[in-house]
mmCIF file of C-alpha atoms in Angstrom:
data_model
loop_
_atom_site.group_PDB
_atom_site.id
_atom_site.type_symbol
_atom_site.label_atom_id
_atom_site.label_comp_id
_atom_site.label_asym_id
_atom_site.label_seq_id
_atom_site.Cartn_x
_atom_site.Cartn_y
_atom_site.Cartn_z
ATOM 1 C CA MET A 1 15.458 12.302 -21.192
ATOM 2 C CA ALA A 2 13.220 9.405 -20.251
ATOM 3 C CA ASP A 3 12.220 7.148 -23.138
ATOM 4 C CA ASN A 4 8.590 7.084 -24.190
ATOM 5 C CA LYS A 5 7.756 3.906 -22.248
ATOM 6 C CA LEU A 6 9.222 5.217 -18.992
ATOM 7 C CA GLN A 7 7.394 8.500 -19.569
ATOM 8 C CA GLN A 8 4.074 6.628 -19.829
ATOM 9 C CA GLN A 9 4.849 4.670 -16.661
ATOM 10 C CA ILE A 10 5.741 7.860 -14.777
ATOM 11 C CA GLU A 11 2.499 9.433 -15.925
ATOM 12 C CA PHE A 12 0.555 6.456 -14.551
ATOM 13 C CA ILE A 13 2.479 6.528 -11.248
ATOM 14 C CA THR A 14 1.705 10.243 -10.954
ATOM 15 C CA GLU A 15 -1.987 9.776 -11.797
ATOM 16 C CA ILE A 16 -2.576 7.070 -9.190
ATOM 17 C CA ASP A 17 -1.397 9.411 -6.420
ATOM 18 C CA LYS A 18 -5.042 10.540 -6.486
ATOM 19 C CA LEU A 19 -6.031 7.245 -4.798
ATOM 20 C CA LYS A 20 -4.724 8.842 -1.571
ATOM 21 C CA SER A 21 -7.660 11.267 -1.756
ATOM 22 C CA VAL A 22 -10.452 8.724 -2.349
ATOM 23 C CA PHE A 23 -12.059 8.114 1.051
ATOM 24 C CA ARG A 24 -13.959 5.050 2.211
ATOM 25 C CA ARG A 25 -16.871 4.539 4.647
ATOM 26 C CA THR A 26 -14.641 2.853 7.209
ATOM 27 C CA LYS A 27 -12.366 4.560 9.703
ATOM 28 C CA ILE A 28 -8.780 3.711 10.542
ATOM 29 C CA LEU A 29 -8.486 1.718 13.767
ATOM 30 C CA ASP A 30 -7.819 4.682 16.064
ATOM 31 C CA ASN A 31 -11.106 6.186 14.787
ATOM 32 C CA SER A 32 -9.457 9.541 14.093
ATOM 33 C CA ARG A 33 -10.518 9.785 10.444
ATOM 34 C CA TYR A 34 -11.852 7.911 7.415
ATOM 35 C CA GLU A 35 -9.496 5.579 5.573
ATOM 36 C CA ASN A 36 -8.364 6.309 2.032
ATOM 37 C CA ASP A 37 -8.091 3.760 -0.769
ATOM 38 C CA ALA A 38 -4.285 3.888 -1.027
ATOM 39 C CA GLU A 39 -3.630 2.959 2.600
ATOM 40 C CA HIS A 40 -6.457 0.385 2.453
ATOM 41 C CA SER A 41 -4.718 -1.182 -0.568
ATOM 42 C CA TRP A 42 -1.438 -1.310 1.356
ATOM 43 C CA HIS A 43 -3.148 -3.049 4.273
ATOM 44 C CA PHE A 44 -4.817 -5.486 1.855
ATOM 45 C CA ALA A 45 -1.473 -6.450 0.287
ATOM 46 C CA MET A 46 0.060 -6.884 3.766
ATOM 47 C CA MET A 47 -2.822 -9.176 4.712
ATOM 48 C CA ALA A 48 -2.179 -11.251 1.594
ATOM 49 C CA LEU A 49 1.446 -11.621 2.610
ATOM 50 C CA ILE A 50 0.693 -12.570 6.225
ATOM 51 C CA LEU A 51 -2.494 -14.658 5.834
ATOM 52 C CA LYS A 52 -1.743 -16.641 2.679
ATOM 53 C CA GLU A 53 -1.629 -19.995 4.506
ATOM 54 C CA HIS A 54 -5.354 -19.582 5.276
ATOM 55 C CA ALA A 55 -6.435 -19.511 1.607
ATOM 56 C CA ASN A 56 -8.718 -22.397 0.664
ATOM 57 C CA ASP A 57 -6.445 -23.137 -2.299
ATOM 58 C CA PRO A 58 -3.032 -24.207 -0.987
ATOM 59 C CA ASP A 59 -1.452 -23.566 -4.411
ATOM 60 C CA ILE A 60 -2.582 -19.952 -4.586
ATOM 61 C CA ASP A 61 -0.329 -17.481 -6.472
ATOM 62 C CA ILE A 62 0.216 -14.944 -3.701
ATOM 63 C CA LEU A 63 2.026 -12.436 -5.953
ATOM 64 C CA LYS A 64 -1.150 -12.237 -8.031
ATOM 65 C CA VAL A 65 -3.275 -11.709 -4.902
ATOM 66 C CA MET A 66 -0.929 -8.900 -3.827
ATOM 67 C CA LYS A 67 -1.144 -7.300 -7.269
ATOM 68 C CA ILE A 68 -4.956 -7.458 -7.109
ATOM 69 C CA GLY A 69 -4.811 -5.860 -3.658
ATOM 70 C CA LEU A 70 -2.607 -3.022 -4.882
ATOM 71 C CA ILE A 71 -4.639 -2.235 -8.013
ATOM 72 C CA HIS A 72 -8.240 -3.268 -7.230
ATOM 73 C CA ASP A 73 -9.440 0.186 -6.145
ATOM 74 C CA ILE A 74 -7.560 2.361 -8.671
ATOM 75 C CA VAL A 75 -10.755 2.617 -10.768
ATOM 76 C CA GLU A 76 -12.286 4.551 -7.862
ATOM 77 C CA ILE A 77 -10.144 7.580 -8.811
ATOM 78 C CA ASP A 78 -12.753 8.176 -11.523
ATOM 79 C CA ALA A 79 -15.715 6.089 -10.353
ATOM 80 C CA GLY A 80 -15.619 6.911 -6.629
ATOM 81 C CA ASP A 81 -16.021 4.554 -3.666
ATOM 82 C CA THR A 82 -19.197 2.459 -3.821
ATOM 83 C CA PHE A 83 -20.516 1.447 -0.396
ATOM 84 C CA ILE A 84 -21.069 -2.284 -0.774
ATOM 85 C CA TYR A 85 -24.284 -2.274 1.241
ATOM 86 C CA ASP A 86 -25.912 0.345 -1.005
ATOM 87 C CA ASP A 87 -27.885 -1.571 -3.668
ATOM 88 C CA SER A 88 -28.912 1.602 -5.517
ATOM 89 C CA LEU A 89 -25.336 2.112 -6.701
ATOM 90 C CA LYS A 90 -24.822 -1.351 -8.143
ATOM 91 C CA GLU A 91 -26.415 -0.817 -11.534
ATOM 92 C CA ASN A 92 -23.864 1.490 -13.097
ATOM 93 C CA LYS A 93 -20.935 0.387 -10.978
ATOM 94 C CA TYR A 94 -19.375 -2.027 -13.459
ATOM 95 C CA LYS A 95 -19.856 0.297 -16.424
ATOM 96 C CA ASN A 96 -18.311 3.281 -14.644
ATOM 97 C CA GLU A 97 -15.441 1.268 -13.238
ATOM 98 C CA ARG A 98 -14.680 -0.389 -16.564
ATOM 99 C CA ALA A 99 -14.439 3.049 -18.210
ATOM 100 C CA ALA A 100 -12.154 4.164 -15.384
ATOM 101 C CA ALA A 101 -9.956 1.080 -15.824
ATOM 102 C CA GLU A 102 -9.590 1.843 -19.522
ATOM 103 C CA ARG A 103 -8.672 5.467 -18.932
ATOM 104 C CA ILE A 104 -6.285 5.019 -16.001
ATOM 105 C CA PHE A 105 -4.565 1.741 -16.927
ATOM 106 C CA GLY A 106 -4.638 3.065 -20.485
ATOM 107 C CA LEU A 107 -1.895 5.510 -19.475
ATOM 108 C CA LEU A 108 0.514 2.550 -19.315
ATOM 109 C CA PRO A 109 2.401 0.873 -22.170
ATOM 110 C CA SER A 110 -0.010 -1.595 -23.831
ATOM 111 C CA GLU A 111 1.362 -4.808 -22.303
ATOM 112 C CA GLN A 112 1.093 -3.452 -18.768
ATOM 113 C CA ARG A 113 -2.303 -1.893 -19.486
ATOM 114 C CA ASP A 114 -3.577 -5.312 -20.580
ATOM 115 C CA GLU A 115 -2.164 -7.043 -17.491
ATOM 116 C CA MET A 116 -3.719 -4.502 -15.108
ATOM 117 C CA ILE A 117 -7.147 -4.557 -16.776
ATOM 118 C CA SER A 118 -7.032 -8.350 -16.811
ATOM 119 C CA LEU A 119 -6.227 -8.471 -13.063
ATOM 120 C CA TRP A 120 -9.040 -6.033 -12.305
ATOM 121 C CA GLU A 121 -11.492 -8.039 -14.450
ATOM 122 C CA GLU A 122 -10.408 -11.279 -12.775
ATOM 123 C CA TYR A 123 -11.203 -9.727 -9.405
ATOM 124 C CA GLU A 124 -14.612 -8.576 -10.670
ATOM 125 C CA ARG A 125 -15.468 -12.029 -12.093
ATOM 126 C CA GLN A 126 -14.491 -13.869 -8.880
ATOM 127 C CA ASP A 127 -13.762 -17.058 -10.778
ATOM 128 C CA THR A 128 -10.219 -17.880 -9.631
ATOM 129 C CA SER A 129 -8.702 -18.838 -6.277
ATOM 130 C CA GLU A 130 -6.688 -15.620 -6.285
ATOM 131 C CA ALA A 131 -9.750 -13.414 -6.877
ATOM 132 C CA LYS A 132 -11.699 -15.248 -4.161
ATOM 133 C CA PHE A 133 -8.928 -14.978 -1.582
ATOM 134 C CA ALA A 134 -8.463 -11.305 -2.491
ATOM 135 C CA MET A 135 -12.190 -10.717 -1.881
ATOM 136 C CA ALA A 136 -11.882 -12.445 1.518
ATOM 137 C CA LEU A 137 -9.111 -10.006 2.509
ATOM 138 C CA ASP A 138 -10.953 -6.995 1.085
ATOM 139 C CA ARG A 139 -13.958 -7.841 3.286
ATOM 140 C CA LEU A 140 -12.052 -8.909 6.411
ATOM 141 C CA GLY A 141 -10.443 -5.485 6.880
ATOM 142 C CA PRO A 142 -13.728 -3.541 7.178
ATOM 143 C CA VAL A 143 -15.223 -6.223 9.462
ATOM 144 C CA MET A 144 -12.267 -5.787 11.813
ATOM 145 C CA GLN A 145 -12.528 -1.979 11.577
ATOM 146 C CA ASN A 146 -16.278 -1.919 12.198
ATOM 147 C CA HIS A 147 -16.089 -4.405 15.045
ATOM 148 C CA ASN A 148 -13.374 -2.242 16.581
ATOM 149 C CA ASN A 149 -15.413 0.979 16.509
ATOM 150 C CA GLN A 150 -18.796 -0.301 17.702
ATOM 151 C CA GLY A 151 -20.034 -0.866 14.166
ATOM 152 C CA HIS A 152 -19.613 2.728 12.957
ATOM 153 C CA ALA A 153 -20.160 2.211 9.195
ATOM 154 C CA TRP A 154 -22.960 -0.316 9.808
ATOM 155 C CA ARG A 155 -24.746 1.972 12.261
ATOM 156 C CA VAL A 156 -24.529 5.294 10.424
ATOM 157 C CA ASN A 157 -25.594 3.633 7.172
ATOM 158 C CA ASN A 158 -28.392 1.544 8.775
ATOM 159 C CA VAL A 159 -27.137 -1.810 7.549
ATOM 160 C CA PRO A 160 -29.132 -4.699 9.108
ATOM 161 C CA ALA A 161 -27.420 -7.751 10.638
ATOM 162 C CA ASP A 162 -28.632 -10.226 8.003
ATOM 163 C CA LYS A 163 -27.124 -8.080 5.249
ATOM 164 C CA VAL A 164 -23.795 -7.792 7.090
ATOM 165 C CA LEU A 165 -23.698 -11.576 7.448
ATOM 166 C CA ALA A 166 -24.810 -12.239 3.866
ATOM 167 C CA LEU A 167 -22.384 -9.867 2.172
ATOM 168 C CA ASN A 168 -19.410 -10.915 4.252
ATOM 169 C CA SER A 169 -20.122 -14.639 3.952
ATOM 170 C CA ARG A 170 -18.316 -14.537 0.617
ATOM 171 C CA ILE A 171 -15.120 -14.506 2.711
ATOM 172 C CA ASP A 172 -15.850 -18.252 2.966
ATOM 173 C CA ASN A 173 -15.215 -18.696 -0.779
ATOM 174 C CA GLY A 174 -11.610 -17.567 -0.323
ATOM 175 C CA SER A 175 -10.802 -18.738 3.193
ATOM 176 C CA LYS A 176 -12.785 -20.892 5.582
ATOM 177 C CA PRO A 177 -10.703 -19.985 8.676
ATOM 178 C CA LEU A 178 -10.943 -16.254 7.914
ATOM 179 C CA TRP A 179 -14.723 -16.524 7.529
ATOM 180 C CA GLU A 180 -14.931 -18.368 10.874
ATOM 181 C CA TYR A 181 -12.983 -15.506 12.424
ATOM 182 C CA ALA A 182 -14.979 -12.728 10.703
ATOM 183 C CA LYS A 183 -18.310 -14.417 11.500
ATOM 184 C CA GLY A 184 -17.273 -14.492 15.155
ATOM 185 C CA LEU A 185 -16.636 -10.731 15.053
ATOM 186 C CA ILE A 186 -19.982 -10.031 13.370
ATOM 187 C CA GLU A 187 -21.866 -12.245 15.846
ATOM 188 C CA ASP A 188 -20.128 -10.476 18.699
ATOM 189 C CA ALA A 189 -21.094 -7.102 17.156
ATOM 190 C CA ILE A 190 -24.734 -8.253 16.920
ATOM 191 C CA ALA A 191 -24.677 -9.517 20.524
ATOM 192 C CA LYS A 192 -23.281 -6.189 21.692
ATOM 193 C CA GLY A 193 -25.939 -4.228 19.784
ATOM 194 C CA TYR A 194 -23.521 -2.630 17.293
ATOM 195 C CA ILE A 195 -25.749 -3.798 14.408
ATOM 196 C CA LYS A 196 -29.478 -3.266 14.182
ATOM 197 C CA MET B 1 -12.310 -19.308 17.620
ATOM 198 C CA ALA B 2 -9.185 -18.433 15.723
ATOM 199 C CA ASP B 3 -6.203 -20.698 16.373
ATOM 200 C CA ASN B 4 -3.210 -19.222 18.119
ATOM 201 C CA LYS B 5 -1.234 -18.592 14.931
ATOM 202 C CA LEU B 6 -4.098 -16.757 13.245
ATOM 203 C CA GLN B 7 -4.612 -14.768 16.440
ATOM 204 C CA GLN B 8 -0.964 -13.622 16.337
ATOM 205 C CA GLN B 9 -1.297 -12.668 12.672
ATOM 206 C CA ILE B 10 -4.482 -10.689 13.359
ATOM 207 C CA GLU B 11 -2.742 -8.886 16.203
ATOM 208 C CA PHE B 12 0.088 -7.883 13.831
ATOM 209 C CA ILE B 13 -2.362 -6.760 11.118
ATOM 210 C CA THR B 14 -4.175 -4.655 13.724
ATOM 211 C CA GLU B 15 -0.960 -3.148 15.096
ATOM 212 C CA ILE B 16 0.350 -2.030 11.693
ATOM 213 C CA ASP B 17 -2.801 0.054 11.128
ATOM 214 C CA LYS B 18 -0.816 2.684 13.056
ATOM 215 C CA LEU B 19 1.408 3.193 9.989
ATOM 216 C CA LYS B 20 -1.507 5.221 8.568
ATOM 217 C CA SER B 21 -0.805 7.827 11.249
ATOM 218 C CA VAL B 22 2.976 8.152 10.747
ATOM 219 C CA PHE B 23 3.482 11.244 8.600
ATOM 220 C CA ARG B 24 6.384 12.034 6.281
ATOM 221 C CA ARG B 25 8.059 15.299 5.230
ATOM 222 C CA THR B 26 6.693 15.060 1.707
ATOM 223 C CA LYS B 27 3.223 16.031 0.546
ATOM 224 C CA ILE B 28 0.878 14.083 -1.701
ATOM 225 C CA LEU B 29 0.906 15.355 -5.273
ATOM 226 C CA ASP B 30 -2.109 17.673 -4.952
ATOM 227 C CA ASN B 31 -0.249 19.389 -2.067
ATOM 228 C CA SER B 32 -3.308 19.194 0.185
ATOM 229 C CA ARG B 33 -1.559 17.427 3.074
ATOM 230 C CA TYR B 34 1.478 15.427 4.192
ATOM 231 C CA GLU B 35 1.772 11.831 3.088
ATOM 232 C CA ASN B 36 1.593 8.969 5.565
ATOM 233 C CA ASP B 37 3.809 5.895 5.576
ATOM 234 C CA ALA B 38 1.049 3.425 4.662
ATOM 235 C CA GLU B 39 0.034 5.161 1.440
ATOM 236 C CA HIS B 40 3.708 5.810 0.622
ATOM 237 C CA SER B 41 4.334 2.061 0.998
ATOM 238 C CA TRP B 42 1.442 1.313 -1.357
ATOM 239 C CA HIS B 43 2.859 3.712 -3.948
ATOM 240 C CA PHE B 44 6.322 2.143 -3.527
ATOM 241 C CA ALA B 45 4.947 -1.377 -4.180
ATOM 242 C CA MET B 46 3.034 -0.083 -7.233
ATOM 243 C CA MET B 47 6.250 1.460 -8.556
ATOM 244 C CA ALA B 48 8.020 -1.886 -8.130
ATOM 245 C CA LEU B 49 5.290 -3.554 -10.163
ATOM 246 C CA ILE B 50 5.314 -0.970 -12.957
ATOM 247 C CA LEU B 51 9.025 -0.080 -13.164
ATOM 248 C CA LYS B 52 10.665 -3.483 -12.692
ATOM 249 C CA GLU B 53 12.076 -3.578 -16.235
ATOM 250 C CA HIS B 54 14.302 -0.597 -15.324
ATOM 251 C CA ALA B 55 16.163 -2.442 -12.530
ATOM 252 C CA ASN B 56 19.891 -2.780 -13.209
ATOM 253 C CA ASP B 57 19.602 -6.513 -12.459
ATOM 254 C CA PRO B 58 17.361 -8.120 -15.117
ATOM 255 C CA ASP B 59 16.882 -11.203 -12.895
ATOM 256 C CA ILE B 60 15.545 -9.246 -9.939
ATOM 257 C CA ASP B 61 12.958 -10.966 -7.698
ATOM 258 C CA ILE B 62 10.157 -8.423 -7.930
ATOM 259 C CA LEU B 63 7.990 -10.131 -5.279
ATOM 260 C CA LYS B 64 10.817 -9.528 -2.809
ATOM 261 C CA VAL B 65 11.075 -5.857 -3.845
ATOM 262 C CA MET B 66 7.318 -5.484 -3.335
ATOM 263 C CA LYS B 67 7.547 -7.126 0.093
ATOM 264 C CA ILE B 68 10.363 -4.720 1.042
ATOM 265 C CA GLY B 69 8.219 -1.812 -0.167
ATOM 266 C CA LEU B 70 5.249 -2.922 1.920
ATOM 267 C CA ILE B 71 7.202 -3.529 5.142
ATOM 268 C CA HIS B 72 10.222 -1.168 5.017
ATOM 269 C CA ASP B 73 8.644 1.649 7.061
ATOM 270 C CA ILE B 74 6.718 -0.417 9.626
ATOM 271 C CA VAL B 75 9.516 0.200 12.166
ATOM 272 C CA GLU B 76 8.551 3.892 12.072
ATOM 273 C CA ILE B 77 5.421 3.072 14.110
ATOM 274 C CA ASP B 78 7.783 3.039 17.094
ATOM 275 C CA ALA B 79 10.860 4.862 15.801
ATOM 276 C CA GLY B 80 9.147 7.688 13.878
ATOM 277 C CA ASP B 81 9.981 9.066 10.457
ATOM 278 C CA THR B 82 13.629 10.107 10.076
ATOM 279 C CA PHE B 83 14.165 12.877 7.536
ATOM 280 C CA ILE B 84 16.967 11.511 5.374
ATOM 281 C CA TYR B 85 18.688 14.873 5.057
ATOM 282 C CA ASP B 86 18.948 15.335 8.835
ATOM 283 C CA ASP B 87 22.375 13.990 9.887
ATOM 284 C CA SER B 88 21.720 14.563 13.589
ATOM 285 C CA LEU B 89 19.193 11.754 13.633
ATOM 286 C CA LYS B 90 21.385 9.121 12.047
ATOM 287 C CA GLU B 91 23.244 7.963 15.125
ATOM 288 C CA ASN B 92 20.445 6.203 16.956
ATOM 289 C CA LYS B 93 18.354 5.449 13.884
ATOM 290 C CA TYR B 94 19.467 1.855 13.390
ATOM 291 C CA LYS B 95 19.300 0.995 17.093
ATOM 292 C CA ASN B 96 15.782 2.420 17.493
ATOM 293 C CA GLU B 97 14.520 0.862 14.302
ATOM 294 C CA ARG B 98 15.986 -2.542 15.113
ATOM 295 C CA ALA B 99 14.213 -2.509 18.491
ATOM 296 C CA ALA B 100 10.993 -1.540 16.698
ATOM 297 C CA ALA B 101 11.432 -4.380 14.189
ATOM 298 C CA GLU B 102 11.822 -6.862 17.034
ATOM 299 C CA ARG B 103 8.742 -5.621 18.865
ATOM 300 C CA ILE B 104 6.383 -5.235 15.893
ATOM 301 C CA PHE B 105 7.429 -8.182 13.705
ATOM 302 C CA GLY B 106 7.759 -10.091 16.987
ATOM 303 C CA LEU B 107 3.948 -10.142 17.177
ATOM 304 C CA LEU B 108 3.972 -12.645 14.281
ATOM 305 C CA PRO B 109 4.493 -16.421 14.429
ATOM 306 C CA SER B 110 8.269 -17.019 14.553
ATOM 307 C CA GLU B 111 8.796 -18.059 10.923
ATOM 308 C CA GLN B 112 7.073 -14.925 9.614
ATOM 309 C CA ARG B 113 8.793 -12.727 12.205
ATOM 310 C CA ASP B 114 12.164 -14.035 10.957
ATOM 311 C CA GLU B 115 11.249 -13.439 7.303
ATOM 312 C CA MET B 116 10.086 -9.854 7.961
ATOM 313 C CA ILE B 117 13.135 -8.921 10.065
ATOM 314 C CA SER B 118 15.383 -10.468 7.444
ATOM 315 C CA LEU B 119 13.735 -8.430 4.650
ATOM 316 C CA TRP B 120 14.048 -5.252 6.687
ATOM 317 C CA GLU B 121 17.726 -5.981 7.473
ATOM 318 C CA GLU B 122 18.423 -6.735 3.801
ATOM 319 C CA TYR B 123 17.013 -3.329 2.900
ATOM 320 C CA GLU B 124 19.175 -1.661 5.568
ATOM 321 C CA ARG B 125 22.344 -3.448 4.378
ATOM 322 C CA GLN B 126 21.779 -2.537 0.696
ATOM 323 C CA ASP B 127 23.803 -5.531 -0.468
ATOM 324 C CA THR B 128 21.373 -7.236 -2.872
ATOM 325 C CA SER B 129 19.839 -6.221 -6.206
ATOM 326 C CA GLU B 130 16.394 -6.226 -4.592
ATOM 327 C CA ALA B 131 17.446 -3.903 -1.747
ATOM 328 C CA LYS B 132 19.150 -1.537 -4.202
ATOM 329 C CA PHE B 133 16.183 -1.352 -6.556
ATOM 330 C CA ALA B 134 13.870 -0.867 -3.561
ATOM 331 C CA MET B 135 16.023 2.071 -2.434
ATOM 332 C CA ALA B 136 15.827 3.568 -5.937
ATOM 333 C CA LEU B 137 12.011 3.483 -5.763
ATOM 334 C CA ASP B 138 11.945 4.782 -2.182
ATOM 335 C CA ARG B 139 13.975 7.827 -3.301
ATOM 336 C CA LEU B 140 12.297 8.393 -6.669
ATOM 337 C CA GLY B 141 8.874 9.039 -5.094
ATOM 338 C CA PRO B 142 9.975 12.024 -2.956
ATOM 339 C CA VAL B 143 12.019 13.493 -5.846
ATOM 340 C CA MET B 144 8.876 13.459 -8.002
ATOM 341 C CA GLN B 145 6.801 14.901 -5.137
ATOM 342 C CA ASN B 146 9.292 17.667 -4.350
ATOM 343 C CA HIS B 147 9.799 18.569 -8.007
ATOM 344 C CA ASN B 148 6.028 18.780 -8.342
ATOM 345 C CA ASN B 149 5.549 21.204 -5.433
ATOM 346 C CA GLN B 150 8.433 23.625 -6.065
ATOM 347 C CA GLY B 151 10.776 21.724 -3.760
ATOM 348 C CA HIS B 152 8.625 22.010 -0.616
ATOM 349 C CA ALA B 153 10.488 19.554 1.657
ATOM 350 C CA TRP B 154 13.891 20.739 0.384
ATOM 351 C CA ARG B 155 13.023 24.408 0.902
ATOM 352 C CA VAL B 156 11.375 24.262 4.314
ATOM 353 C CA ASN B 157 14.162 22.038 5.636
ATOM 354 C CA ASN B 158 16.995 24.061 4.007
ATOM 355 C CA VAL B 159 18.535 21.158 2.112
ATOM 356 C CA PRO B 160 21.270 22.359 -0.298
ATOM 357 C CA ALA B 161 21.440 21.189 -3.922
ATOM 358 C CA ASP B 162 24.658 19.167 -3.525
ATOM 359 C CA LYS B 163 23.076 17.158 -0.707
ATOM 360 C CA VAL B 164 19.929 16.504 -2.735
ATOM 361 C CA LEU B 165 22.069 15.239 -5.609
ATOM 362 C CA ALA B 166 24.387 13.196 -3.383
ATOM 363 C CA LEU B 167 21.672 11.444 -1.375
ATOM 364 C CA ASN B 168 19.525 10.651 -4.384
ATOM 365 C CA SER B 169 22.419 9.461 -6.533
ATOM 366 C CA ARG B 170 22.050 6.085 -4.832
ATOM 367 C CA ILE B 171 19.078 5.576 -7.156
ATOM 368 C CA ASP B 172 21.833 4.777 -9.684
ATOM 369 C CA ASN B 173 22.775 1.631 -7.722
ATOM 370 C CA GLY B 174 19.342 0.170 -8.347
ATOM 371 C CA SER B 175 18.391 1.631 -11.705
ATOM 372 C CA LYS B 176 20.424 3.690 -14.153
ATOM 373 C CA PRO B 177 17.405 4.864 -16.200
ATOM 374 C CA LEU B 178 15.522 5.931 -13.063
ATOM 375 C CA TRP B 179 18.556 7.886 -11.837
ATOM 376 C CA GLU B 180 18.810 9.612 -15.240
ATOM 377 C CA TYR B 181 15.168 10.577 -14.878
ATOM 378 C CA ALA B 182 15.441 11.699 -11.229
ATOM 379 C CA LYS B 183 18.661 13.636 -11.892
ATOM 380 C CA GLY B 184 16.830 15.500 -14.646
ATOM 381 C CA LEU B 185 14.091 16.475 -12.199
ATOM 382 C CA ILE B 186 16.616 17.640 -9.579
ATOM 383 C CA GLU B 187 18.602 19.658 -12.147
ATOM 384 C CA ASP B 188 15.360 21.234 -13.315
ATOM 385 C CA ALA B 189 14.464 22.051 -9.698
ATOM 386 C CA ILE B 190 17.884 23.688 -9.231
ATOM 387 C CA ALA B 191 17.534 25.666 -12.480
ATOM 388 C CA LYS B 192 14.100 26.882 -11.383
ATOM 389 C CA GLY B 193 15.407 27.946 -7.972
ATOM 390 C CA TYR B 194 13.442 25.336 -5.972
ATOM 391 C CA ILE B 195 16.649 24.263 -4.209
ATOM 392 C CA LYS B 196 19.126 26.609 -2.574
#
């Protein structure tokens, strides 16, 4: 029989399978279907691995960025995906997600629960190099996806160009070269009429 | 404009989006659909993070295990998913996957290409603690999934009990406690008639 600690860890690993059924507003690059949070989190962690040299902070702890990438959306199992351009959802977002973090990470042994909640809170606060670079990667993916499919999520949700530029400009806080790249994609999308 | 190195990295990040459309023989835990390689790789990396204390080698480099988890199936974009219980597919598996590794990781700047191919080869060779623990996690997931859905992949593919036990016993090389746990699930599946 598994000891109590392993049993708790297995329960957590089983619970987070549900992230594969939380769908986002962005489509995968072949446009065949919406992306789910689990595969988005995989792509995020891969981006951390491949793009780390572009972080503004050369001494960034890339393992921590990868951990943030893997766990940052787990709260959405309970709280659901919040479309970042929808201001009406912002008010209760933190409260709902914090409750979700306590329930889901609370399945783990206490030391691991504390580490996971602390990583999630660090990402929310955006006050470390790792959290800022993680945010840059979390935003870059959807910009690439939306540029690739003629601005699908921006168009169907009526997001204006100035809002796309403003919300994605925080990529700059984590990586100047990645913001230069993303800004180029957004400007190209505006020029091509993908954004209103 | 992005410099040449960033452009290569972006091309790789775009290419690997295809992993979200490579489907496996196992279903996600709610049984609603088959699992894809990208979300499987996310779950694998999460398991590395949560279960590291159960590795046989207490000095294991968990960042390396996570990297292996994230990249180990990328070759399947070209080579497809090989069902581990199907012996007929083994012969050309390495050759096809090696060619895929060279093409896909070959999109990256040379230093990163070499690191990724080396990680993938290390996992294939199974001669380090990290590769062995990674294999344990890669096997544990499907055992949990199949136990959960009355042995779906074992039943529909006619895999006999001795083969399920033999192929999964390699979990023991990476983690004795995880093999104890997985063996318990397989024995329970046999007792319940989920495996022929």
